[in-house]
PDB file of C-alpha atoms and ligand atoms in Angstrom:
ATOM      1  CA  MET A   1       3.591 -10.107  -8.570  1.00  0.00           C
ATOM      2  CA  GLN A   2       4.596  -6.763  -6.791  1.00  0.00           C
ATOM      3  CA  THR A   3       8.353  -5.337  -6.719  1.00  0.00           C
ATOM      4  CA  LYS A   4       9.743  -1.954  -5.909  1.00  0.00           C
ATOM      5  CA  PHE A   5      12.536   0.393  -6.594  1.00  0.00           C
ATOM      6  CA  THR A   6      14.107   1.266  -3.093  1.00  0.00           C
ATOM      7  CA  PRO A   7      16.035   4.655  -3.230  1.00  0.00           C
ATOM      8  CA  VAL A   8      19.652   4.441  -1.668  1.00  0.00           C
ATOM      9  CA  SER A   9      18.332   6.282   1.440  1.00  0.00           C
ATOM     10  CA  GLY A  10      15.940   3.469   2.067  1.00  0.00           C
ATOM     11  CA  GLN A  11      18.806   0.598   1.495  1.00  0.00           C
ATOM     12  CA  ASP A  12      21.090  -1.488   3.811  1.00  0.00           C
ATOM     13  CA  PRO A  13      23.889  -0.165   2.910  1.00  0.00           C
ATOM     14  CA  ASN A  14      25.806  -3.414   3.176  1.00  0.00           C
ATOM     15  CA  ASN A  15      22.671  -5.216   0.630  1.00  0.00           C
ATOM     16  CA  ILE A  16      21.914  -2.916  -1.944  1.00  0.00           C
ATOM     17  CA  PRO A  17      20.377  -4.483  -5.253  1.00  0.00           C
ATOM     18  CA  TYR A  18      22.293  -1.970  -7.937  1.00  0.00           C
ATOM     19  CA  ASN A  19      25.370  -0.288  -8.476  1.00  0.00           C
ATOM     20  CA  PRO A  20      24.911   3.118  -5.938  1.00  0.00           C
ATOM     21  CA  ASN A  21      27.290   5.002  -7.666  1.00  0.00           C
ATOM     22  CA  ALA A  22      25.084   4.609 -11.025  1.00  0.00           C
ATOM     23  CA  THR A  23      22.976   7.201 -12.338  1.00  0.00           C
ATOM     24  CA  LEU A  24      19.130   7.407 -11.322  1.00  0.00           C
ATOM     25  CA  GLN A  25      17.793   5.749 -13.932  1.00  0.00           C
ATOM     26  CA  GLU A  26      20.492   2.737 -14.272  1.00  0.00           C
ATOM     27  CA  GLN A  27      19.390   2.227 -10.865  1.00  0.00           C
ATOM     28  CA  VAL A  28      15.917   1.447 -11.318  1.00  0.00           C
ATOM     29  CA  MET A  29      17.242  -0.550 -13.998  1.00  0.00           C
ATOM     30  CA  GLN A  30      19.404  -2.654 -12.413  1.00  0.00           C
ATOM     31  CA  SER A  31      17.119  -2.927  -9.228  1.00  0.00           C
ATOM     32  CA  PHE A  32      14.297  -4.594 -11.504  1.00  0.00           C
ATOM     33  CA  SER A  33      16.717  -7.346 -12.928  1.00  0.00           C
ATOM     34  CA  ALA A  34      17.961  -7.955  -9.640  1.00  0.00           C
ATOM     35  CA  SER A  35      14.153  -8.513  -7.938  1.00  0.00           C
ATOM     36  CA  LYS A  36      13.471 -10.478 -11.342  1.00  0.00           C
ATOM     37  CA  LYS A  37      16.267 -12.277 -10.627  1.00  0.00           C
ATOM     38  CA  ASN A  38      15.364 -12.964  -6.300  1.00  0.00           C
ATOM     39  CA  LEU A  39      11.697 -13.602  -7.160  1.00  0.00           C
ATOM     40  CA  GLY A  40      13.127 -16.116  -9.833  1.00  0.00           C
ATOM     41  CA  THR A  41      10.552 -15.073 -12.081  1.00  0.00           C
ATOM     42  CA  SER A  42      10.766 -13.032 -15.870  1.00  0.00           C
ATOM     43  CA  TYR A  43       7.297 -11.079 -15.236  1.00  0.00           C
ATOM     44  CA  ILE A  44       5.825  -8.651 -12.499  1.00  0.00           C
ATOM     45  CA  ASP A  45       3.012  -7.372 -12.916  1.00  0.00           C
ATOM     46  CA  SER A  46       3.552  -4.109 -10.474  1.00  0.00           C
ATOM     47  CA  PHE A  47       6.298  -2.131 -10.123  1.00  0.00           C
ATOM     48  CA  PHE A  48       6.421   0.520  -6.942  1.00  0.00           C
ATOM     49  CA  LEU A  49       8.596   2.943  -6.249  1.00  0.00           C
ATOM     50  CA  HIS A  50       9.549   2.506  -2.688  1.00  0.00           C
ATOM     51  CA  SER A  51       8.703   6.525  -1.491  1.00  0.00           C
ATOM     52  CA  PRO A  52       9.131  10.134  -3.030  1.00  0.00           C
ATOM     53  CA  LEU A  53      12.888  11.213  -3.387  1.00  0.00           C
ATOM     54  CA  LYS A  54      14.477  14.363  -1.623  1.00  0.00           C
ATOM     55  CA  THR A  55      13.074  16.191  -4.831  1.00  0.00           C
ATOM     56  CA  HIS A  56      10.399  16.057  -6.899  1.00  0.00           C
ATOM     57  CA  LYS A  57      12.778  16.428 -10.395  1.00  0.00           C
ATOM     58  CA  GLU A  58      14.908  12.976  -8.584  1.00  0.00           C
ATOM     59  CA  THR A  59      11.326  11.519  -7.957  1.00  0.00           C
ATOM     60  CA  MET A  60      10.280  12.307 -11.416  1.00  0.00           C
ATOM     61  CA  ILE A  61      13.702  11.128 -13.020  1.00  0.00           C
ATOM     62  CA  VAL A  62      13.407   7.433 -11.479  1.00  0.00           C
ATOM     63  CA  TRP A  63       9.223   7.558 -12.473  1.00  0.00           C
ATOM     64  CA  ASN A  64      10.220   7.960 -16.339  1.00  0.00           C
ATOM     65  CA  ALA A  65      12.812   5.241 -15.752  1.00  0.00           C
ATOM     66  CA  MET A  66       9.981   3.201 -14.242  1.00  0.00           C
ATOM     67  CA  GLU A  67       8.067   4.479 -17.208  1.00  0.00           C
ATOM     68  CA  GLU A  68      10.872   2.816 -19.356  1.00  0.00           C
ATOM     69  CA  ILE A  69      10.674  -0.316 -18.107  1.00  0.00           C
ATOM     70  CA  TYR A  70       6.892  -0.090 -18.213  1.00  0.00           C
ATOM     71  CA  ASN A  71       6.447   0.099 -21.521  1.00  0.00           C
ATOM     72  CA  LEU A  72       9.287  -2.096 -22.662  1.00  0.00           C
ATOM     73  CA  SER A  73       8.370  -5.198 -20.075  1.00  0.00           C
ATOM     74  CA  GLY A  74       4.878  -5.257 -20.083  1.00  0.00           C
ATOM     75  CA  ILE A  75       4.151  -4.516 -15.964  1.00  0.00           C
ATOM     76  CA  SER A  76       0.807  -4.063 -15.591  1.00  0.00           C
ATOM     77  CA  GLN A  77       0.806  -1.114 -13.254  1.00  0.00           C
ATOM     78  CA  LEU A  78       3.135   1.235 -11.613  1.00  0.00           C
ATOM     79  CA  GLY A  79       2.714   2.838  -7.928  1.00  0.00           C
ATOM     80  CA  ILE A  80       4.441   4.899  -5.127  1.00  0.00           C
ATOM     81  CA  SER A  81       4.248   3.921  -1.822  1.00  0.00           C
ATOM     82  CA  ASN A  82       5.513   5.926   1.071  1.00  0.00           C
ATOM     83  CA  CYS A  83       3.631   8.954   0.322  1.00  0.00           C
ATOM     84  CA  TYR A  84       1.904  10.569   2.950  1.00  0.00           C
ATOM     85  CA  ASP A  85       1.538  14.161   1.407  1.00  0.00           C
ATOM     86  CA  LEU A  86      -1.336  14.869  -0.915  1.00  0.00           C
ATOM     87  CA  ALA A  87       0.458  17.686  -2.448  1.00  0.00           C
ATOM     88  CA  THR A  88       3.356  15.143  -3.418  1.00  0.00           C
ATOM     89  CA  MET A  89       1.084  12.829  -5.160  1.00  0.00           C
ATOM     90  CA  GLN A  90      -0.698  15.111  -7.078  1.00  0.00           C
ATOM     91  CA  LYS A  91       2.548  16.521  -8.515  1.00  0.00           C
ATOM     92  CA  LEU A  92       3.768  12.879  -9.300  1.00  0.00           C
ATOM     93  CA  TYR A  93       0.240  12.166 -10.808  1.00  0.00           C
ATOM     94  CA  ASP A  94       0.062  15.822 -13.470  1.00  0.00           C
ATOM     95  CA  ASP A  95       3.505  15.267 -14.459  1.00  0.00           C
ATOM     96  CA  ALA A  96       3.700  11.789 -14.917  1.00  0.00           C
ATOM     97  CA  THR A  97       2.743   9.699 -18.375  1.00  0.00           C
ATOM     98  CA  VAL A  98       2.319   6.646 -17.170  1.00  0.00           C
ATOM     99  CA  LYS A  99      -0.105   7.522 -14.024  1.00  0.00           C
ATOM    100  CA  PRO A 100       0.807   5.956 -10.520  1.00  0.00           C
ATOM    101  CA  SER A 101      -2.279   2.990 -10.373  1.00  0.00           C
ATOM    102  CA  VAL A 102      -1.432   1.958  -6.698  1.00  0.00           C
ATOM    103  CA  LEU A 103      -0.508   4.034  -3.508  1.00  0.00           C
ATOM    104  CA  GLN A 104       0.840   1.540  -0.638  1.00  0.00           C
ATOM    105  CA  ASN A 105       1.124   3.486   2.477  1.00  0.00           C
ATOM    106  CA  ARG A 106       1.557   2.441   6.364  1.00  0.00           C
ATOM    107  CA  PHE A 107      -2.065   2.378   7.499  1.00  0.00           C
ATOM    108  CA  TYR A 108      -2.237   4.381  11.112  1.00  0.00           C
ATOM    109  CA  GLN A 109      -3.439   6.704  13.110  1.00  0.00           C
ATOM    110  CA  GLU A 110      -0.110   9.003  12.929  1.00  0.00           C
ATOM    111  CA  THR A 111      -1.862  10.090   9.614  1.00  0.00           C
ATOM    112  CA  HIS A 112      -5.368   9.803  10.563  1.00  0.00           C
ATOM    113  CA  TYR A 113      -5.847   6.777   8.403  1.00  0.00           C
ATOM    114  CA  ASP A 114      -4.923   8.716   5.009  1.00  0.00           C
ATOM    115  CA  VAL A 115      -8.340  10.382   4.682  1.00  0.00           C
ATOM    116  CA  ASP A 116      -7.371  12.632   2.352  1.00  0.00           C
ATOM    117  CA  LEU A 117      -5.062  10.365   0.016  1.00  0.00           C
ATOM    118  CA  ARG A 118      -7.379   8.138  -0.072  1.00  0.00           C
ATOM    119  CA  GLN A 119     -10.327  10.200  -1.315  1.00  0.00           C
ATOM    120  CA  TRP A 120      -8.127  11.366  -3.633  1.00  0.00           C
ATOM    121  CA  CYS A 121      -7.546   8.072  -4.664  1.00  0.00           C
ATOM    122  CA  LEU A 122     -10.622   7.286  -4.994  1.00  0.00           C
ATOM    123  CA  ASP A 123     -11.488   9.824  -6.897  1.00  0.00           C
ATOM    124  CA  HIS A 124      -8.606   9.542  -9.117  1.00  0.00           C
ATOM    125  CA  GLY A 125      -9.137   5.251  -9.794  1.00  0.00           C
ATOM    126  CA  VAL A 126      -5.973   4.943  -7.887  1.00  0.00           C
ATOM    127  CA  VAL A 127      -6.129   2.225  -5.720  1.00  0.00           C
ATOM    128  CA  TYR A 128      -5.098   2.467  -2.016  1.00  0.00           C
ATOM    129  CA  GLN A 129      -3.126  -0.564  -0.222  1.00  0.00           C
ATOM    130  CA  SER A 130      -2.443  -0.428   3.433  1.00  0.00           C
ATOM    131  CA  PHE A 131       0.590  -2.404   4.993  1.00  0.00           C
ATOM    132  CA  TRP A 132       1.490  -2.429   8.747  1.00  0.00           C
ATOM    133  CA  THR A 133      -2.667  -2.981   8.851  1.00  0.00           C
ATOM    134  CA  LEU A 134      -2.460  -4.951  11.831  1.00  0.00           C
ATOM    135  CA  THR A 135       0.996  -3.996  13.623  1.00  0.00           C
ATOM    136  CA  ALA A 136       0.352  -0.863  13.651  1.00  0.00           C
ATOM    137  CA  ASN A 137      -3.184  -1.181  15.101  1.00  0.00           C
ATOM    138  CA  PRO A 138      -3.517  -3.655  17.996  1.00  0.00           C
ATOM    139  CA  ASN A 139      -5.714  -0.998  19.439  1.00  0.00           C
ATOM    140  CA  LEU A 140      -8.574  -1.415  16.819  1.00  0.00           C
ATOM    141  CA  LEU A 141      -7.652  -5.169  16.734  1.00  0.00           C
ATOM    142  CA  LYS A 142      -8.719  -4.955  20.437  1.00  0.00           C
ATOM    143  CA  SER A 143     -11.429  -2.098  20.564  1.00  0.00           C
ATOM    144  CA  THR A 144     -15.613  -3.968  21.672  1.00  0.00           C
ATOM    145  CA  GLU A 145     -16.297  -2.447  18.820  1.00  0.00           C
ATOM    146  CA  ILE A 146     -14.331  -4.984  16.531  1.00  0.00           C
ATOM    147  CA  THR A 147     -14.418  -7.662  19.245  1.00  0.00           C
ATOM    148  CA  ASP A 148     -17.602  -7.800  19.656  1.00  0.00           C
ATOM    149  CA  ILE A 149     -18.843  -8.122  15.623  1.00  0.00           C
ATOM    150  CA  ALA A 150     -16.314 -10.325  15.590  1.00  0.00           C
ATOM    151  CA  SER A 151     -17.319 -12.855  18.448  1.00  0.00           C
ATOM    152  CA  SER A 152     -21.185 -12.139  16.326  1.00  0.00           C
ATOM    153  CA  LYS A 153     -19.854 -13.624  13.254  1.00  0.00           C
ATOM    154  CA  ASN A 154     -17.147 -16.336  14.494  1.00  0.00           C
ATOM    155  CA  MET A 155     -14.012 -14.436  13.334  1.00  0.00           C
ATOM    156  CA  THR A 156     -11.299 -12.748  14.304  1.00  0.00           C
ATOM    157  CA  PRO A 157     -10.977  -9.580  15.458  1.00  0.00           C
ATOM    158  CA  ALA A 158      -8.059  -9.763  12.473  1.00  0.00           C
ATOM    159  CA  GLN A 159     -10.601 -10.417   9.852  1.00  0.00           C
ATOM    160  CA  VAL A 160     -13.320  -8.403  10.796  1.00  0.00           C
ATOM    161  CA  LEU A 161     -10.875  -5.295  10.343  1.00  0.00           C
ATOM    162  CA  PHE A 162      -9.343  -6.598   6.846  1.00  0.00           C
ATOM    163  CA  ARG A 163     -12.972  -7.319   5.980  1.00  0.00           C
ATOM    164  CA  TYR A 164     -13.890  -3.312   6.797  1.00  0.00           C
ATOM    165  CA  LEU A 165     -10.960  -2.443   4.840  1.00  0.00           C
ATOM    166  CA  THR A 166     -12.018  -4.134   2.273  1.00  0.00           C
ATOM    167  CA  GLN A 167     -15.568  -2.970   2.027  1.00  0.00           C
ATOM    168  CA  VAL A 168     -14.284   1.028   2.225  1.00  0.00           C
ATOM    169  CA  GLY A 169     -12.045   0.422  -0.705  1.00  0.00           C
ATOM    170  CA  VAL A 170      -8.741  -0.563   0.922  1.00  0.00           C
ATOM    171  CA  VAL A 171      -6.701  -3.341  -0.376  1.00  0.00           C
ATOM    172  CA  PRO A 172      -4.998  -4.263   2.663  1.00  0.00           C
ATOM    173  CA  LEU A 173      -1.754  -6.500   2.511  1.00  0.00           C
ATOM    174  CA  THR A 174       0.008  -8.509   4.578  1.00  0.00           C
ATOM    175  CA  GLY A 175       1.863 -11.766   4.959  1.00  0.00           C
ATOM    176  CA  THR A 176       2.316 -14.780   7.518  1.00  0.00           C
ATOM    177  CA  THR A 177       3.941 -17.804   8.363  1.00  0.00           C
ATOM    178  CA  SER A 178       1.076 -19.386   9.943  1.00  0.00           C
ATOM    179  CA  ASP A 179      -1.252 -21.913   7.679  1.00  0.00           C
ATOM    180  CA  VAL A 180      -3.968 -20.959   9.901  1.00  0.00           C
ATOM    181  CA  HIS A 181      -3.891 -17.167   9.677  1.00  0.00           C
ATOM    182  CA  MET A 182      -3.260 -17.563   5.730  1.00  0.00           C
ATOM    183  CA  ILE A 183      -6.621 -19.576   5.854  1.00  0.00           C
ATOM    184  CA  GLU A 184      -7.934 -16.979   8.220  1.00  0.00           C
ATOM    185  CA  ASP A 185      -6.978 -14.194   5.706  1.00  0.00           C
ATOM    186  CA  LEU A 186      -8.037 -15.313   2.799  1.00  0.00           C
ATOM    187  CA  ALA A 187     -11.703 -16.534   4.172  1.00  0.00           C
ATOM    188  CA  ILE A 188     -12.263 -12.589   4.973  1.00  0.00           C
ATOM    189  CA  PHE A 189     -14.054 -12.865   1.774  1.00  0.00           C
ATOM    190  CA  ASN A 190     -16.746 -15.553   2.750  1.00  0.00           C
ATOM    191  CA  PHE A 191     -18.604 -13.076   4.848  1.00  0.00           C
ATOM    192  CA  GLU A 192     -19.415  -9.532   4.661  1.00  0.00           C
ATOM    193  CA  LEU A 193     -20.075  -6.442   7.544  1.00  0.00           C
ATOM    194  CA  SER A 194     -23.922  -4.826   7.300  1.00  0.00           C
ATOM    195  CA  ASP A 195     -24.007  -1.018   7.174  1.00  0.00           C
ATOM    196  CA  ALA A 196     -24.793  -0.919  10.753  1.00  0.00           C
ATOM    197  CA  GLU A 197     -21.192  -3.038  11.545  1.00  0.00           C
ATOM    198  CA  LEU A 198     -19.771  -0.659   8.724  1.00  0.00           C
ATOM    199  CA  ASP A 199     -20.857   2.460  10.770  1.00  0.00           C
ATOM    200  CA  LYS A 200     -19.885   0.944  14.276  1.00  0.00           C
ATOM    201  CA  ILE A 201     -16.099   0.797  13.022  1.00  0.00           C
ATOM    202  CA  TYR A 202     -16.241   3.744  11.220  1.00  0.00           C
ATOM    203  CA  LYS A 203     -16.678   5.173  14.923  1.00  0.00           C
ATOM    204  CA  ILE A 204     -13.385   4.255  15.657  1.00  0.00           C
ATOM    205  CA  LEU A 205     -11.081   4.896  13.057  1.00  0.00           C
ATOM    206  CA  PRO A 206     -11.622   8.829  13.154  1.00  0.00           C
ATOM    207  CA  ASN A 207     -11.963  11.322  10.202  1.00  0.00           C
ATOM    208  CA  SER A 208     -12.122   8.441   8.342  1.00  0.00           C
ATOM    209  CA  GLY A 209     -15.211  10.154   5.583  1.00  0.00           C
ATOM    210  CA  VAL A 210     -14.226   7.447   2.894  1.00  0.00           C
ATOM    211  CA  VAL A 211     -16.728   4.917   3.872  1.00  0.00           C
ATOM    212  CA  LEU A 212     -19.465   7.171   3.245  1.00  0.00           C
ATOM    213  CA  GLN A 213     -18.999   8.449  -0.693  1.00  0.00           C
ATOM    214  CA  LEU A 214     -18.627   5.233  -1.716  1.00  0.00           C
TER     215      LEU A 214
HETATM  216  N1  LIG B   1       5.558  -0.285   1.559  1.00  0.00           N
HETATM  217  C1  LIG B   1       6.514  -0.460   2.335  1.00  0.00           C
HETATM  218  O1  LIG B   1       7.598  -0.080   2.972  1.00  0.00           O
HETATM  219  C2  LIG B   1       6.223  -1.530   2.768  1.00  0.00           C
HETATM  220  C3  LIG B   1       6.772  -1.902   4.569  1.00  0.00           C
HETATM  221  C4  LIG B   1       6.113  -2.665   4.977  1.00  0.00           C
HETATM  222  C5  LIG B   1       5.477  -3.575   5.016  1.00  0.00           C
HETATM  223  N2  LIG B   1       4.844  -3.663   3.195  1.00  0.00           N
HETATM  224  C6  LIG B   1       3.980  -4.946   2.610  1.00  0.00           C
HETATM  225  O2  LIG B   1       2.981  -5.312   3.491  1.00  0.00           O
HETATM  226  C7  LIG B   1       3.581  -6.705   3.625  1.00  0.00           C
HETATM  227  C8  LIG B   1       2.053  -6.622   5.045  1.00  0.00           C
HETATM  228  O3  LIG B   1       2.761  -6.610   5.578  1.00  0.00           O
HETATM  229  P1  LIG B   1       2.755  -5.980   7.084  1.00  0.00           P
HETATM  230  O4  LIG B   1       3.921  -6.075   8.255  1.00  0.00           O
HETATM  231  O5  LIG B   1       2.518  -4.926   6.958  1.00  0.00           O
HETATM  232  O6  LIG B   1       1.560  -6.717   7.409  1.00  0.00           O
HETATM  233  P2  LIG B   1       0.752  -6.819   8.746  1.00  0.00           P
HETATM  234  O7  LIG B   1      -0.478  -7.153   8.680  1.00  0.00           O
HETATM  235  O8  LIG B   1       0.809  -5.384   9.754  1.00  0.00           O
HETATM  236  O9  LIG B   1       1.456  -7.905  10.035  1.00  0.00           O
HETATM  237  C9  LIG B   1       1.670  -8.831   9.608  1.00  0.00           C
HETATM  238  C10 LIG B   1       1.373  -9.601  10.928  1.00  0.00           C
HETATM  239  O10 LIG B   1       0.711 -10.319  10.996  1.00  0.00           O
HETATM  240  C11 LIG B   1       0.326 -11.427  11.461  1.00  0.00           C
HETATM  241  N3  LIG B   1      -1.136 -11.830  10.725  1.00  0.00           N
HETATM  242  C12 LIG B   1      -1.209 -12.143   9.631  1.00  0.00           C
HETATM  243  N4  LIG B   1      -2.628 -12.409   9.291  1.00  0.00           N
HETATM  244  C13 LIG B   1      -2.839 -12.827  10.918  1.00  0.00           C
HETATM  245  C14 LIG B   1      -3.967 -12.678  11.132  1.00  0.00           C
HETATM  246  N5  LIG B   1      -5.282 -13.070  10.507  1.00  0.00           N
HETATM  247  N6  LIG B   1      -4.261 -13.087  12.446  1.00  0.00           N
HETATM  248  C15 LIG B   1      -3.452 -12.494  13.223  1.00  0.00           C
HETATM  249  N7  LIG B   1      -2.197 -12.042  12.977  1.00  0.00           N
HETATM  250  C16 LIG B   1      -1.961 -12.105  11.574  1.00  0.00           C
HETATM  251  C17 LIG B   1       1.547 -12.531  11.053  1.00  0.00           C
HETATM  252  O11 LIG B   1       2.309 -12.820  11.711  1.00  0.00           O
HETATM  253  P3  LIG B   1       1.929 -14.830  12.065  1.00  0.00           P
HETATM  254  O12 LIG B   1       3.214 -14.993  10.745  1.00  0.00           O
HETATM  255  O13 LIG B   1       2.538 -14.978  13.430  1.00  0.00           O
HETATM  256  O14 LIG B   1       1.326 -14.939  10.684  1.00  0.00           O
HETATM  257  C18 LIG B   1       2.371 -11.088  10.715  1.00  0.00           C
HETATM  258  O15 LIG B   1       3.370 -10.873  11.602  1.00  0.00           O
HETATM  259  C19 LIG B   1       4.535  -6.696   3.151  1.00  0.00           C
HETATM  260  O16 LIG B   1       4.496  -8.554   2.384  1.00  0.00           O
HETATM  261  C20 LIG B   1       5.029  -5.590   2.451  1.00  0.00           C
HETATM  262  O17 LIG B   1       4.672  -6.536   0.823  1.00  0.00           O
HETATM  263  C21 LIG B   1       5.294  -2.645   2.837  1.00  0.00           C
END
């Protein structure tokens, strides 16, 4: 059960789940309560900061509020998303008392698939979660490298991409309105890609050196 605090800059101004005029710390507290209410739960496993704020100082005010909630509410982990700059991630990690356990980023060519950040995550025991994995990668899904492997295994290209990611240390997030897709998404754990197949896909995810270092 995962939810996040999104700063005012990332909110729909007509639907902010906290008082935007409150202090940052109060905003985090109100947002966390609103999330639990909306989800109908008293318990959250994983609490995220949607993205770094404009300054490191502001980011740390929010992070410290999240740490307070972590200490009081029995949350298992804190994380951050939309953090595409390694120095920003490193600074948060250095200054945090409760270290970020997860980085959740858009997985796409524009950021070179976060190769540096993914390596940093592996080195620091931080889980890397990908989103927009299918949405942002139609070319990967259409590539012969992936479609050939999919046909040979009687799987879909989406399943092969998701399976590849799990085998190189990424946790892909996805969502679906389709029963068939949901079954397919969960079935990725019923097969495995060989080293040769991993290598084929590795060649079309440029600069993705992570696979070699697992
Ligand atoms: N931190 C952030 O800023 C942020 C931003 C966006 C999303 N997220 C997170 O990421 C999660 C995933 O969302 P996403 O949009 O990024 O996911 P995605 O994997 O890029 O795309 C999901 C789309 O792919 C389709 N799909 C799912 N499984 C499929 C399959 N096996 N074969 C073919 N199509 C399939 C779904 O459509 P159908 O309904 O037709 O199956 C859905 O429209 C969200 O739930 C959210 O938690 C985070």
